[in-house]
Coordinates of C-alpha atoms in Angstrom, one line a residue:
X1 CA 19.6 -13.5 -0.3
X2 CA 16.6 -16.3 -0.2
X3 CA 15.0 -16.5 -3.9
X4 CA 11.1 -15.2 -3.7
X5 CA 8.0 -14.5 -6.1
X6 CA 5.3 -12.5 -5.8
X7 CA 2.2 -12.8 -4.6
X8 CA -1.4 -13.5 -6.1
X9 CA -3.0 -11.4 -7.2
X10 CA -5.6 -8.9 -4.3
X11 CA -3.5 -11.0 -1.5
X12 CA -0.6 -9.2 0.4
X13 CA -0.6 -12.5 1.6
X14 CA -0.5 -11.4 5.5
X15 CA -3.5 -12.1 8.2
X16 CA -3.5 -9.4 10.7
X17 CA -2.3 -4.9 10.8
X18 CA -6.1 -4.2 8.9
X19 CA -6.3 -3.5 5.6
X20 CA -7.6 0.5 5.9
X21 CA -3.4 0.7 7.2
X22 CA -1.9 -2.0 4.7
X23 CA -4.2 0.4 2.3
X24 CA -2.6 3.4 3.7
X25 CA 1.3 2.0 3.7
X26 CA 1.1 0.8 -0.1
X27 CA -0.8 4.7 -1.3
X28 CA 1.7 5.8 0.2
X29 CA 4.5 2.7 -1.1
X30 CA 2.9 4.0 -4.8
X31 CA 3.4 8.2 -4.4
X32 CA 7.6 6.9 -3.8
X33 CA 8.0 4.1 -5.6
X34 CA 6.5 2.1 -8.8
X35 CA 5.7 -1.5 -7.8
X36 CA 7.0 -2.5 -12.0
X37 CA 4.8 -4.6 -13.8
X38 CA 6.3 -6.7 -16.1
X39 CA 8.2 -10.1 -16.7
X40 CA 9.3 -11.0 -12.2
X41 CA 5.7 -13.4 -11.9
X42 CA 7.3 -15.6 -14.5
X43 CA 10.5 -15.6 -12.4
X44 CA 11.9 -15.5 -8.1
X45 CA 13.9 -13.1 -7.6
X46 CA 17.8 -13.4 -4.9
X47 CA 16.2 -10.8 -2.0
X48 CA 18.0 -10.0 1.1
X49 CA 16.2 -12.5 3.7
X50 CA 15.4 -10.0 5.8
X51 CA 13.7 -7.9 4.1
X52 CA 11.2 -11.6 2.8
X53 CA 10.9 -11.6 6.4
X54 CA 10.6 -8.0 7.0
X55 CA 7.7 -7.7 4.1
X56 CA 5.7 -11.0 5.3
X57 CA 4.9 -9.7 7.6
X58 CA 4.6 -6.1 6.6
X59 CA 3.1 -6.8 3.3
X60 CA 4.6 -4.1 2.1
X61 CA 6.8 -4.6 -1.1
X62 CA 11.2 -5.5 -1.9
X63 CA 12.8 -4.9 -4.5
X64 CA 15.1 -7.7 -5.7
X65 CA 18.8 -7.5 -6.7
X66 CA 17.1 -6.6 -10.5
X67 CA 15.0 -3.6 -9.0
X68 CA 12.0 -5.7 -9.6
X69 CA 9.3 -3.8 -6.8
X70 CA 6.4 -7.1 -6.0
X71 CA 4.9 -8.5 -2.8
X72 CA 6.4 -11.6 -2.4
X73 CA 4.2 -15.4 -2.0
X74 CA 4.4 -17.7 -4.1
X75 CA 6.7 -20.8 -4.4
X76 CA 10.0 -19.2 -5.9
X77 CA 10.8 -22.9 -6.0
X78 CA 8.3 -23.7 -8.6
X79 CA 9.8 -20.3 -10.8
X80 CA 13.3 -20.0 -12.7
X81 CA 15.4 -17.3 -11.2
X82 CA 15.9 -14.2 -13.1
X83 CA 18.5 -14.1 -15.0
X84 CA 19.3 -9.9 -14.5
X85 CA 19.2 -11.7 -10.2
X86 CA 21.3 -14.1 -10.4
X87 CA 23.9 -12.3 -12.6
X88 CA 24.1 -9.4 -9.5
X89 CA 24.5 -12.6 -7.3
X90 CA 26.6 -14.6 -8.6
X91 CA 29.2 -11.5 -8.7
X92 CA 28.5 -11.0 -5.0
X93 CA 29.8 -14.4 -4.0
X94 CA 33.3 -14.0 -6.0

């Protein structure tokens, strides 16, 4: 698991692929899974490392341990760790 933070608004953090493809994929995702507003922009979250890489390539949102969905993009070291993610992660390490 690694920490990740949300992307800048309007920037999926992904070059290439064309915006129409990303728009279509995002629309499909929004129809199947909800990207949640809320406190996730205040925290860095724990996400499986391979999902961060996949998101960086595809521009698709990731799901944190706490259940938050978002597109990573900011430096997670600049934000405190989500308390829910930390609690879940700590129980996984035991």
